[in-house]
Short mmCIF file of C-alpha atoms in Angstrom, two decimals:
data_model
loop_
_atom_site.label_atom_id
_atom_site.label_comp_id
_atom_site.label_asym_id
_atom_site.label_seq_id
_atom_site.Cartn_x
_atom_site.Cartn_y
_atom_site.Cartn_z
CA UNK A 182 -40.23 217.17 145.43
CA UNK A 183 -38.27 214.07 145.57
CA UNK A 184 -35.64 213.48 143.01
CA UNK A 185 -35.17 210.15 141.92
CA UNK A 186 -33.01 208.30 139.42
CA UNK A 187 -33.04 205.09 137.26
CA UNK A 188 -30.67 203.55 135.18
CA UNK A 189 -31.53 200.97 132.90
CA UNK A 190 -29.37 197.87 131.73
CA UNK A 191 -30.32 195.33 129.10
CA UNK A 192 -33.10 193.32 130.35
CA UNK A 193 -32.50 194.51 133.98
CA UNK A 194 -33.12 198.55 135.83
CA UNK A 195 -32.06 199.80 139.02
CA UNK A 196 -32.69 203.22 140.34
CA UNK A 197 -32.24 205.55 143.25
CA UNK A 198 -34.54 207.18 145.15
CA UNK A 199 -34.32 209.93 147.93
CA UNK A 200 -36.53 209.32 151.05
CA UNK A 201 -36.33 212.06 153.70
CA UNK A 202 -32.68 212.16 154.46
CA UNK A 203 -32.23 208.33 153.07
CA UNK A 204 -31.27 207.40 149.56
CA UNK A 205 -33.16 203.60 148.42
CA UNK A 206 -31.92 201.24 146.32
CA UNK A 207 -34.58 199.54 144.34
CA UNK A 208 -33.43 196.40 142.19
CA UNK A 209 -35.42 193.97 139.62
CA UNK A 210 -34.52 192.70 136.70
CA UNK A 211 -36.25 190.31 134.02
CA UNK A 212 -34.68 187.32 132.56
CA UNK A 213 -33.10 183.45 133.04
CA UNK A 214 -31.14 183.36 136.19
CA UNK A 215 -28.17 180.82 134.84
CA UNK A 216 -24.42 180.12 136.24
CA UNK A 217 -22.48 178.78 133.45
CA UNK A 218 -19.79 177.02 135.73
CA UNK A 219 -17.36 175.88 133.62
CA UNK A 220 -19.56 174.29 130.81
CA UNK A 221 -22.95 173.36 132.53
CA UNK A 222 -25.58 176.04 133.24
CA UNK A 223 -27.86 175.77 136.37
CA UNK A 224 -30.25 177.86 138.15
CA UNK A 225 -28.79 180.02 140.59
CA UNK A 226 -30.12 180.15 144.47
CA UNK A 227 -31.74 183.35 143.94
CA UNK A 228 -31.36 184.33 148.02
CA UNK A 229 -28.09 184.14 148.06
CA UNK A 230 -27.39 186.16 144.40
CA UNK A 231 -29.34 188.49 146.35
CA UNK A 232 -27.84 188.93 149.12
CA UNK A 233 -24.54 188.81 147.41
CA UNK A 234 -25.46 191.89 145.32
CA UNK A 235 -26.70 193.84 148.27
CA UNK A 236 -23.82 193.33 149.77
CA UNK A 237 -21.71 195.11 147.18
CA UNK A 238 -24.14 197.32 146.85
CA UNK A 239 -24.05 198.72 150.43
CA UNK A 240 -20.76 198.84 149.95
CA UNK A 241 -20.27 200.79 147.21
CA UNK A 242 -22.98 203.42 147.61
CA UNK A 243 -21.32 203.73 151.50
CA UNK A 244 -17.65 204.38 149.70
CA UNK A 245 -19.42 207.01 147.42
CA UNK A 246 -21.29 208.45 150.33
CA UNK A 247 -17.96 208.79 152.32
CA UNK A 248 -16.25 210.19 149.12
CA UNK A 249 -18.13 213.09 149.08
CA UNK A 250 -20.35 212.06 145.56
CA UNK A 251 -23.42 211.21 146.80
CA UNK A 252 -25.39 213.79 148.96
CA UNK A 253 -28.78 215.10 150.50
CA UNK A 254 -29.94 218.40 152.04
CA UNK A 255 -29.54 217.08 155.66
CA UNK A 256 -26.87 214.57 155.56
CA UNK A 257 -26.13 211.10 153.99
CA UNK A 258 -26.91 208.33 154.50
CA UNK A 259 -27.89 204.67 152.90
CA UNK A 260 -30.04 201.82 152.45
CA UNK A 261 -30.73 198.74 151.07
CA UNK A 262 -34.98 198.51 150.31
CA UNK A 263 -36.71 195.68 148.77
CA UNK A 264 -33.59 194.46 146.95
CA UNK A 265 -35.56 191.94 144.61
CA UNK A 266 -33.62 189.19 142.25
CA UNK A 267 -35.68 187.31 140.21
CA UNK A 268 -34.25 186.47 137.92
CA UNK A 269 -30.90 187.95 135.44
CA UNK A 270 -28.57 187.74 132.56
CA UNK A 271 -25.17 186.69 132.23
CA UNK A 272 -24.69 190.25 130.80
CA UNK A 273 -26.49 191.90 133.20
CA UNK A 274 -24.46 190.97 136.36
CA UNK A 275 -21.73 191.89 134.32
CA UNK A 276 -22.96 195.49 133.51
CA UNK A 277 -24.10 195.52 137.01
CA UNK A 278 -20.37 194.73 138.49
CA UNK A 279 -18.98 197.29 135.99
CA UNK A 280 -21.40 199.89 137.60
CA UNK A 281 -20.54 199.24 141.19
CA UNK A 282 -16.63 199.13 140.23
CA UNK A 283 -17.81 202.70 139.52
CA UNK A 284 -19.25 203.53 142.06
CA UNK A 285 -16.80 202.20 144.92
CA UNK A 286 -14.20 204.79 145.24
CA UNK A 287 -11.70 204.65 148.16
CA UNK A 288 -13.20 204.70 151.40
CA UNK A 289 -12.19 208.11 153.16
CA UNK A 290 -14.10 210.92 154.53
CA UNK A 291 -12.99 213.69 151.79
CA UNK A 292 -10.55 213.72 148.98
CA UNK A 293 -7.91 216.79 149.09
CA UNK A 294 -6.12 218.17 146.20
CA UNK A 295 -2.88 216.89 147.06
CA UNK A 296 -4.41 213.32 147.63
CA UNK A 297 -6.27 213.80 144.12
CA UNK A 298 -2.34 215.46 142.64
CA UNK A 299 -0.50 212.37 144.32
CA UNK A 300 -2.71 209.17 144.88
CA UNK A 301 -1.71 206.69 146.59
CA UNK A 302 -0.48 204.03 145.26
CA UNK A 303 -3.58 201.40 145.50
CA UNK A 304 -5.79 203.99 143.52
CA UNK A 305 -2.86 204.00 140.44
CA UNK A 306 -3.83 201.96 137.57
CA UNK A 307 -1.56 198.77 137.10
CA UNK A 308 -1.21 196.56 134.16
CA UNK A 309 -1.21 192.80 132.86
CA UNK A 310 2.87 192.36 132.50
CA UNK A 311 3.03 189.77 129.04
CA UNK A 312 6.27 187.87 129.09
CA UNK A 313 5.78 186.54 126.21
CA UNK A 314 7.28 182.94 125.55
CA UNK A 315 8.94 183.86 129.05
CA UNK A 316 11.72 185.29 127.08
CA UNK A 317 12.24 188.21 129.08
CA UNK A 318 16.09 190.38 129.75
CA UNK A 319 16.33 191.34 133.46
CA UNK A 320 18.14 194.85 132.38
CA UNK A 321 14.94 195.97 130.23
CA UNK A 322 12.54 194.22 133.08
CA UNK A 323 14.33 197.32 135.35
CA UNK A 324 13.81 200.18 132.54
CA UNK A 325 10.15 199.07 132.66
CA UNK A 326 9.77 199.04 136.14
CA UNK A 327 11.07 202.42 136.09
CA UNK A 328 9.15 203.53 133.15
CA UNK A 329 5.92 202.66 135.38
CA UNK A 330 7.20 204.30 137.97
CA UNK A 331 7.73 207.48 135.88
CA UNK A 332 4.29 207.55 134.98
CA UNK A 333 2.95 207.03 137.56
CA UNK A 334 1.85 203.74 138.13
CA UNK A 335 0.94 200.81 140.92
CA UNK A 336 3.22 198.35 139.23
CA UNK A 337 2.67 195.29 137.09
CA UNK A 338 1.35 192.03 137.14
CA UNK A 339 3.64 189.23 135.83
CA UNK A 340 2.37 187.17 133.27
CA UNK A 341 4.40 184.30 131.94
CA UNK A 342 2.81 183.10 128.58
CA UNK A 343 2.94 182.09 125.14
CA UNK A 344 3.33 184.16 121.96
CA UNK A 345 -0.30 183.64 120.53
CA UNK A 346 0.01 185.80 116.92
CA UNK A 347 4.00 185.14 116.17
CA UNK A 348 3.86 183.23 113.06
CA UNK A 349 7.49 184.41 112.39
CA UNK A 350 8.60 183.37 115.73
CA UNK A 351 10.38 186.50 116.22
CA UNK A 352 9.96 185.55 119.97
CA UNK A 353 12.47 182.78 121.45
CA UNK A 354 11.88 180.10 123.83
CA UNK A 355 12.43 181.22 127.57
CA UNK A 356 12.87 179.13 130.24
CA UNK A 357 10.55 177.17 132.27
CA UNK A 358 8.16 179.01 134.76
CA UNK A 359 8.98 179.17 138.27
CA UNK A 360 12.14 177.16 136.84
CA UNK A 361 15.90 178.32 137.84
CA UNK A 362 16.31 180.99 135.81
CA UNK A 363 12.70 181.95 135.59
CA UNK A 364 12.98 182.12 139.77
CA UNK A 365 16.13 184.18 138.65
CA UNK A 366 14.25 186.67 136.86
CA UNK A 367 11.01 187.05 139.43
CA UNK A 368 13.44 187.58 141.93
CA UNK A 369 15.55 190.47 139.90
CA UNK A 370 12.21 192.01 139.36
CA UNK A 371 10.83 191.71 143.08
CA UNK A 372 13.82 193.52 143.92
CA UNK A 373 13.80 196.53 141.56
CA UNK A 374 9.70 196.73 142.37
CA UNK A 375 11.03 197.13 145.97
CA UNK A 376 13.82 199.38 145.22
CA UNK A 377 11.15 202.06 143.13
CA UNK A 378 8.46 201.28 145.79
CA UNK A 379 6.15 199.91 142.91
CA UNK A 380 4.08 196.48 143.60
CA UNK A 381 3.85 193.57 142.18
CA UNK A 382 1.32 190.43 141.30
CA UNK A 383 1.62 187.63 139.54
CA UNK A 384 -0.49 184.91 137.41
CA UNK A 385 -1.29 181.59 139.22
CA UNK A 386 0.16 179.66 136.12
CA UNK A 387 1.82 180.05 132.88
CA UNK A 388 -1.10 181.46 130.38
CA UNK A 389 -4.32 180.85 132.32
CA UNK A 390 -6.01 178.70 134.54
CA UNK A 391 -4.80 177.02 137.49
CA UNK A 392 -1.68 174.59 137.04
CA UNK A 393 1.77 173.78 135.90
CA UNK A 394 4.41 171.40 135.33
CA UNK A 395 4.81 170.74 138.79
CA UNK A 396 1.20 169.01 138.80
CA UNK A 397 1.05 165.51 139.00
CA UNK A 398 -2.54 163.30 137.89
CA UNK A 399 -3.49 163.06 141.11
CA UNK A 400 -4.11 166.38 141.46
CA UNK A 401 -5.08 166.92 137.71
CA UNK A 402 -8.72 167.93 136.19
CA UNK A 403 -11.29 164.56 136.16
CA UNK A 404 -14.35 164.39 134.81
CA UNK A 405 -16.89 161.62 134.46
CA UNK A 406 -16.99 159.59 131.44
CA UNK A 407 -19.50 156.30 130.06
CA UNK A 408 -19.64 153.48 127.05
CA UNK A 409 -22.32 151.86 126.62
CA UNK A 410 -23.39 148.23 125.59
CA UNK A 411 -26.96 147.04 124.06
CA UNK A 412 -27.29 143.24 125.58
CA UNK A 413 -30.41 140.59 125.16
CA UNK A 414 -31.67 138.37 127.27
CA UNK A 415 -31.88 135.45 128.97
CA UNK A 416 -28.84 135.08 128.03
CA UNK A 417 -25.28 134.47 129.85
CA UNK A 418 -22.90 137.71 129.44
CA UNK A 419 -19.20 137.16 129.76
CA UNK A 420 -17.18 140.01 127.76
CA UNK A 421 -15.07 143.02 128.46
CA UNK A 422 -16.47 145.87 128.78
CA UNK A 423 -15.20 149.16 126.35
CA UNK A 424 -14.01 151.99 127.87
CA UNK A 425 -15.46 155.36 127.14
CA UNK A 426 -13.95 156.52 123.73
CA UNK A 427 -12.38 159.49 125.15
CA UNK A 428 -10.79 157.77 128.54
CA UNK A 429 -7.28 158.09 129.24
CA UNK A 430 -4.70 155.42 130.94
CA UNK A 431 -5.49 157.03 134.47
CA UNK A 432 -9.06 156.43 135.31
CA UNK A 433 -11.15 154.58 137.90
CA UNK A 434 -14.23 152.68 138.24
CA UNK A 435 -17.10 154.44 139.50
CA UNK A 436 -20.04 152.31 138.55
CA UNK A 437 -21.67 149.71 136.64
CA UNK A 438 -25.31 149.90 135.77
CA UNK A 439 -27.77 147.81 133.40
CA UNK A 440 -30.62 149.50 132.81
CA UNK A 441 -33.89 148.35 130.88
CA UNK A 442 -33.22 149.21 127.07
CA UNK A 443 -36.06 151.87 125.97
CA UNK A 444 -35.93 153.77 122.80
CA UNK A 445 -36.63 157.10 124.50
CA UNK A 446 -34.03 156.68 127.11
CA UNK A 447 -36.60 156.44 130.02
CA UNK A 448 -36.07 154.53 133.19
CA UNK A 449 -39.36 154.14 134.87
CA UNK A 450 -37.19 154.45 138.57
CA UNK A 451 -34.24 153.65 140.29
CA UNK A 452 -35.50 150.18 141.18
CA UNK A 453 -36.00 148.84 137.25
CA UNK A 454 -31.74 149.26 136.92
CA UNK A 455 -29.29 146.20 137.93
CA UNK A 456 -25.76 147.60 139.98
CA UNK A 457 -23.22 145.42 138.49
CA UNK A 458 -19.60 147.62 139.65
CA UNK A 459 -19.91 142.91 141.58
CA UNK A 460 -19.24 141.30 138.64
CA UNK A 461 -16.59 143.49 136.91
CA UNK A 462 -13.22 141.33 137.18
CA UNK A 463 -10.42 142.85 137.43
CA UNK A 464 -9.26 142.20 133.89
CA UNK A 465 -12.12 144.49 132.64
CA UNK A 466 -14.16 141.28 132.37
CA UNK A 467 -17.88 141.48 133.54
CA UNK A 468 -20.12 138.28 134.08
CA UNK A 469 -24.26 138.32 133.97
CA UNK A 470 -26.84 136.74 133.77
CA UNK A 471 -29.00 138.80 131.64
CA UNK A 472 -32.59 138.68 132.67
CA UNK A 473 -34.84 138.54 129.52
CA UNK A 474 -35.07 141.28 127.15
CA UNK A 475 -33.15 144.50 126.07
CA UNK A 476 -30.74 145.76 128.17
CA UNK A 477 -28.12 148.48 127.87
CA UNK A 478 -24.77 148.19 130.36
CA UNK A 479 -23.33 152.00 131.49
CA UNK A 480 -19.72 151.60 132.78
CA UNK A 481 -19.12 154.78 134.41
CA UNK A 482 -15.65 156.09 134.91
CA UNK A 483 -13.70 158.79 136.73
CA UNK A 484 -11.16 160.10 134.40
CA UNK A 485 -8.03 162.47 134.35
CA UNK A 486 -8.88 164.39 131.32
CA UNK A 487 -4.98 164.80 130.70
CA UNK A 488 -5.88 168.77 129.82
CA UNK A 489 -2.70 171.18 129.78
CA UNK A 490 -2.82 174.63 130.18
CA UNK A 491 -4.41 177.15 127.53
CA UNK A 492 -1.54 179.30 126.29
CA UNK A 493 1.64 178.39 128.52
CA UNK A 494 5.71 179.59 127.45
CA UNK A 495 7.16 176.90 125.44
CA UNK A 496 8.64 175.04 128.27
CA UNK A 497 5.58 175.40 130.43
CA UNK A 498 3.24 172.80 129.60
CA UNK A 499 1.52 171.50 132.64
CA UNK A 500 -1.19 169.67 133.59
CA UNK A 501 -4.81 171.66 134.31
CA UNK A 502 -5.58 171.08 138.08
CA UNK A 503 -8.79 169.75 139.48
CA UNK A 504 -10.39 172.48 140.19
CA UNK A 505 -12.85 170.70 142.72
CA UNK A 506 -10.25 169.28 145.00
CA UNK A 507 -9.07 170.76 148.01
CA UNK A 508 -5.67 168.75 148.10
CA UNK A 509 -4.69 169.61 144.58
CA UNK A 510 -5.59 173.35 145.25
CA UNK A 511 -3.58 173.31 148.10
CA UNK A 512 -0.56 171.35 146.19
CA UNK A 513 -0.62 174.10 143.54
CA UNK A 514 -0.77 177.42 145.54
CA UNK A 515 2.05 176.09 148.29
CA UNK A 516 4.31 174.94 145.58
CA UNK A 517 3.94 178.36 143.89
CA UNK A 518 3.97 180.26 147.20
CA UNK A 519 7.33 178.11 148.44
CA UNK A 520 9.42 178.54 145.17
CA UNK A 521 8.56 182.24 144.71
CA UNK A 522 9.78 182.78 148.76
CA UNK A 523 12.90 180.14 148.36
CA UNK A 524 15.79 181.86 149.85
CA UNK A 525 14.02 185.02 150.22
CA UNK A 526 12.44 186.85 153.57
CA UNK A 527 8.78 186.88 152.63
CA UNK A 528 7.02 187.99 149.13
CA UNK A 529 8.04 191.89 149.55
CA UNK A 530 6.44 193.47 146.81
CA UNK A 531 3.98 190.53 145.46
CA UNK A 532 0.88 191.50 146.57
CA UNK A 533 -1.61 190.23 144.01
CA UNK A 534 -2.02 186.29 142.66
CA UNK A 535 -3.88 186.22 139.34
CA UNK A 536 -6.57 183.88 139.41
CA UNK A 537 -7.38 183.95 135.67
CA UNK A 538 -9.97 183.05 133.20
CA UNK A 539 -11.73 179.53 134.37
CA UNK A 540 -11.71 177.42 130.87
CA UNK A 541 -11.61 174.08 130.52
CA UNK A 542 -12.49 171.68 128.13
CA UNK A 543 -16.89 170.61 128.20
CA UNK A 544 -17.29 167.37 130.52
CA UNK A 545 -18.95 166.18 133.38
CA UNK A 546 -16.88 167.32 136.02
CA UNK A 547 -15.99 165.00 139.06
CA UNK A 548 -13.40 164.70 141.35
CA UNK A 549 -12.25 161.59 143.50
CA UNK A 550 -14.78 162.73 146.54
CA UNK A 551 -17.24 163.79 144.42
CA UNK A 552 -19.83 160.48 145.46
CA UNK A 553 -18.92 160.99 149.54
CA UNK A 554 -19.56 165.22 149.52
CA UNK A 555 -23.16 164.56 146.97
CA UNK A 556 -24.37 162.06 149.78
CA UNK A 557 -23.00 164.42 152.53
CA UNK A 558 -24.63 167.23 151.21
CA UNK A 559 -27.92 166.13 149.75
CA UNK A 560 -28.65 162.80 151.89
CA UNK A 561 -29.05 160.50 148.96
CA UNK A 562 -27.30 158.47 146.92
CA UNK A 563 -25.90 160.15 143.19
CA UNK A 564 -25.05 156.64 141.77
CA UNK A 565 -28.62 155.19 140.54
CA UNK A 566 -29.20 158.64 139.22
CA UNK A 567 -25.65 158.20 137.32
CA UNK A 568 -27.70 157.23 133.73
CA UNK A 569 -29.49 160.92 133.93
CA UNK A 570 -25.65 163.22 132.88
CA UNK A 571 -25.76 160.12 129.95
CA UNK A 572 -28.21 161.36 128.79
CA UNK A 573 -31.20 159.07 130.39
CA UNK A 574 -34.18 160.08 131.95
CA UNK A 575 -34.91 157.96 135.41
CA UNK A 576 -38.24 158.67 137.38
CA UNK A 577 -39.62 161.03 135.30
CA UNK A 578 -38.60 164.85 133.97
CA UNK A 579 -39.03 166.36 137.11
CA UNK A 580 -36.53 163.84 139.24
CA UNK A 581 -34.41 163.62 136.60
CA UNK A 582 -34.06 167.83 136.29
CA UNK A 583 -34.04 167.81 140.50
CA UNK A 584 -30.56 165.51 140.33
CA UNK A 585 -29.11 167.28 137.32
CA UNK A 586 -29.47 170.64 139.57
CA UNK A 587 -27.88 169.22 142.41
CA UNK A 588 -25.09 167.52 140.78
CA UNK A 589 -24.24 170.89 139.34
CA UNK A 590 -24.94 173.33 142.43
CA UNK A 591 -22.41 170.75 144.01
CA UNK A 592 -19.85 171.30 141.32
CA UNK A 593 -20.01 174.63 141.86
CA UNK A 594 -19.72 174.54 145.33
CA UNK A 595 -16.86 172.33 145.25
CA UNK A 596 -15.07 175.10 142.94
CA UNK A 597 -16.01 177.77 145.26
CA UNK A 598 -14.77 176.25 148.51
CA UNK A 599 -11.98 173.93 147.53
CA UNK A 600 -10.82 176.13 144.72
CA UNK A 601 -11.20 180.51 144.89
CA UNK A 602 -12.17 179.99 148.58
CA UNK A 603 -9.08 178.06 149.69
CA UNK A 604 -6.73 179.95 147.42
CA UNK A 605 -7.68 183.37 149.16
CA UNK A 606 -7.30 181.70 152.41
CA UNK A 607 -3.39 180.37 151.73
CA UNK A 608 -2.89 183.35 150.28
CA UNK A 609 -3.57 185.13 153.61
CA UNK A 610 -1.44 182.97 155.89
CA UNK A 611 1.39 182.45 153.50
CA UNK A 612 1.91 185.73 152.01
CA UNK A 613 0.33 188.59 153.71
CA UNK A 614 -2.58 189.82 155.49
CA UNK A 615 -3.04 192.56 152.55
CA UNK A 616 -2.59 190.00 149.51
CA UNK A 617 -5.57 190.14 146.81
CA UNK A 618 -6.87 187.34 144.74
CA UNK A 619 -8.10 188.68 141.13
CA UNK A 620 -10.76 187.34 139.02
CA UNK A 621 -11.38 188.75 135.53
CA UNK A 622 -15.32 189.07 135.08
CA UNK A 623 -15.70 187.73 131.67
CA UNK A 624 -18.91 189.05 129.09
CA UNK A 625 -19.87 187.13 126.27
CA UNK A 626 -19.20 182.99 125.19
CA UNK A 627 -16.71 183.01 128.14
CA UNK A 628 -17.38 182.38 131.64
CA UNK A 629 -18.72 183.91 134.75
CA UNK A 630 -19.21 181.57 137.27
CA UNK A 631 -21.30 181.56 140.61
CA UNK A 632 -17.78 182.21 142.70
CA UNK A 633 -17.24 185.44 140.81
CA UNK A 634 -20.53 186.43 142.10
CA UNK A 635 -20.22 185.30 145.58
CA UNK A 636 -17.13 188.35 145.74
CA UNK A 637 -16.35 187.63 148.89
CA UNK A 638 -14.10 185.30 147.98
CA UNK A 639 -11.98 188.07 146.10
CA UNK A 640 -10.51 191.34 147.07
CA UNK A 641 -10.60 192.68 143.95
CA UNK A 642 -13.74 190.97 141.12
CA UNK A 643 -12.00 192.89 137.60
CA UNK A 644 -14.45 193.44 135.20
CA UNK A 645 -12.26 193.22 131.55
CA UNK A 646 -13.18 194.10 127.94
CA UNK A 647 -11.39 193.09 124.85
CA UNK A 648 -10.34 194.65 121.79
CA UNK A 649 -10.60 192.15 118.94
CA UNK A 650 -6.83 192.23 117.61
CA UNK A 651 -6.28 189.07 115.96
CA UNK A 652 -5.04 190.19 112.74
CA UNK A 653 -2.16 191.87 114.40
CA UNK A 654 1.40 189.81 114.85
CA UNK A 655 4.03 189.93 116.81
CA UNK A 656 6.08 191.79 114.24
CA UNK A 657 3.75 194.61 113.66
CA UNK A 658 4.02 195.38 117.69
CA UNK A 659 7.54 195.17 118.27
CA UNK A 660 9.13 197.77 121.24
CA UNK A 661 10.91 200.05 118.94
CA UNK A 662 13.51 199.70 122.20
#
């Protein structure tokens, strides 16, 4: 008799079954297959989710197999079979990661006593380290260190951030991150993690998301922005044209387009609109000839969205980074990397960079090569198909729904590879070969994007729940120390 096992999830089951001396892994689930990055949701190549999954899934059932806690009558051994991904929740891949972080214990042939008495120090839990306002005393910051130690833990993870429930401001103003003194104090503690052999990590910003004060707009988060102007014709046009209400003083012309002014927004194809980015002067002033009858003028614009981070210490307010450029990823990370090492040899016990929650503000997200890597990648031209993310439909549903997925697989490309990818790959040359990138797995109205998925790109994907605290203050959780 074969023994077999299934678990079910939500909308989604997986199960495992005992062949002869293999165990199979047989996954389906039933849903809408969506990647909500950042604030637009688009279908998800299914291949690739798949083969992502079975990845981590061979994985983790070989790390349980080694470990002794899964086992047949004449020997163990594993296998991926007809891993099938139709289609899945947000919720499920989230139970689904949960379960494999479950079932991926360290890799080694047996676990003794002693090892189980005295872990090691990468299976000891560690914990997010609040410095709250960045107001932190270097003599308590040791008494801490040595508390974890004492109990037996990996270390902390240094988290520089604003007092969110201090209505009393009990909690003063620290310095700014990665300032002087703040350099002062991650230095103190690197060398007292050292001293108790604890480790350490550390958040890629004040509060969350990528950025800092150090970022200028060039590398700060764009997005793509449009006004609109109803014109008749024939008729001579000579006006300036309005800027998008919510443009800032950095932005840059992307294009111009008049398109034939229908009351259901349709634009029969890309031939019936007029490119006009020509007759824009450079005081804002555009000059047409209108051909006759309604027309509507889109003035498209690239446009720093002047967003700051979510929750940063007082003196910490810095610009959001572009998330989708290479260059500003790489400006972030190597001024981090270079003022944490300043006058120091190497990162000693820094081994983790905290690549937190990914929210931003809703907007069409763009960056300044945006136009060049669309073409590159999907051999046509974005810009007469500009009009369908304002909300037009041009060439019919099924064009318009074909360009509106591959603007947004390309977004989340671009965050993949210019963003987690490059991250984990400075992170390696600059710090050490053993350095981990972390990415919460977030459940719920928050995100989980594609690159959380694709966990190659981390060492370590953390799943994270929340306990809903926000009637508590700062005063009722004071350190009685």
């Amino acid at each position: 008799m074969r023994p077999a096992g299934r678990f079910i999830f939500a909308e989604g089951k997986f199960g495992l079954r005992r062949s002869g001396c293999f165990w199979r892994l047989a996954v389906a689930w039933r849903g809408t297959i969506r990647s909500p990055i950042r604030r637009n949701c688009e279908k998800l190549p299914v291949q690739l989710c798949g083969q992502a999954v079975a990845r981590q899934f061979k994985h983790s059932l070989t790390s349980a197999s080694r470990a002794g806690f899964l086992e047949s009558s004449c020997g163990t051994a594993f296998e991926i079979n007809d891993l099938i991904m139709c289609r899945s929740t947000r919720s499920v891949l989230v139970l689904l990661l949960l379960a494999l972080s479950l079932l991926a214990p360290p890799a080694f042939s047996a676990l003794s006593p002693e090892e189980f008495r005295t872990p090691p120090i990468q299976a000891r839990p560690s914990c997010f380290w609040s410095w709250l306002n960045g107001n932190v005393d270097r003599q308590q910051i040791t008494r801490e260190l040595e508390e974890m130690k004492a109990k037996g833990m990996r270390g902390g993870i240094i988290w520089d951030i604003g007092a969110l429930n201090d209505p009393e401001k009990i909690i003063p103003a620290g310095p700014q991150f990665l300032g002087p003194e703040s350099l002062k104090t991650i230095h103190h503690t690197m060398d007292e993690a050292q001293r108790l052999g604890l480790e350490l990590g550390i958040f890629a910003s004040s509060s969350w998301n990528a950025g800092g004060t150090w970022i200028t707009p060039d590398d700060a988060s764009k997005s793509l922005l449009w006004s609109e102007v109803a014109v008749r014709g024939p008729a001579q046009f000579s006006d300036t044209l309005p800027l998008p209400k919510k443009a800032t003083a950095i932005h840059k012309e992307i294009a111009i387009w008049a398109v034939p002014d229908q009351s259901d927004k349709t634009i029969a194809n890309t031939n019936a609109a007029v490119r006009l980015d020509a007759k824009l002067g450079t005081d804002g002033k555009l000059t047409w000839s209108v051909p006759a009858g309604a027309w509507r003028i889109l003035r498209f614009v690239q446009n720093n969205t002047d967003e700051h981070l979510n929750c940063p210490s007082p003196n910490s307010r810095g610009l959001v980074i572009d998330h989708l450029s290479r260059p500003a990823t790489e400006a972030h990370f190597t001024y981090m990397l270079d003022t944490i090492s300043k006058g120091r040899d190497g990162f000693g016990p820094i081994k983790i960079f905290e690549l937190d929650s990914y929210e931003v503000h809703p907007a069409n997200d763009w960056t300044p090569d945006f136009v060049k890597a669309f073409i590159d990648r999907n051999h046509y031209d974005l810009a007469p198909w500009l009009p369908v993310l304002a909300g037009w439909t041009v060439g019919g549903k099924e064009l318009s729904e074909r360009f509106e997925h591959d603007y947004h697989k390309l977004v989340s490309d671009l965050i993949i590879e210019n963003h987690f990818a490059r991250a984990k790959e400075l992170l390696k040359t600059k710090v050490a070969a053993h350095s981990a990138t972390v990415e919460p797995l977030e459940q719920g109205d928050e995100i989980l994007t594609y690159a959380t998925i694709k966990a190659q790109n981390f060492e370590i994907p953390m799943p994270r729940c929340k306990v809903d605290r926000s009637e508590e203050h700062t005063s009722e959780l004071q350190s009685p120390y």
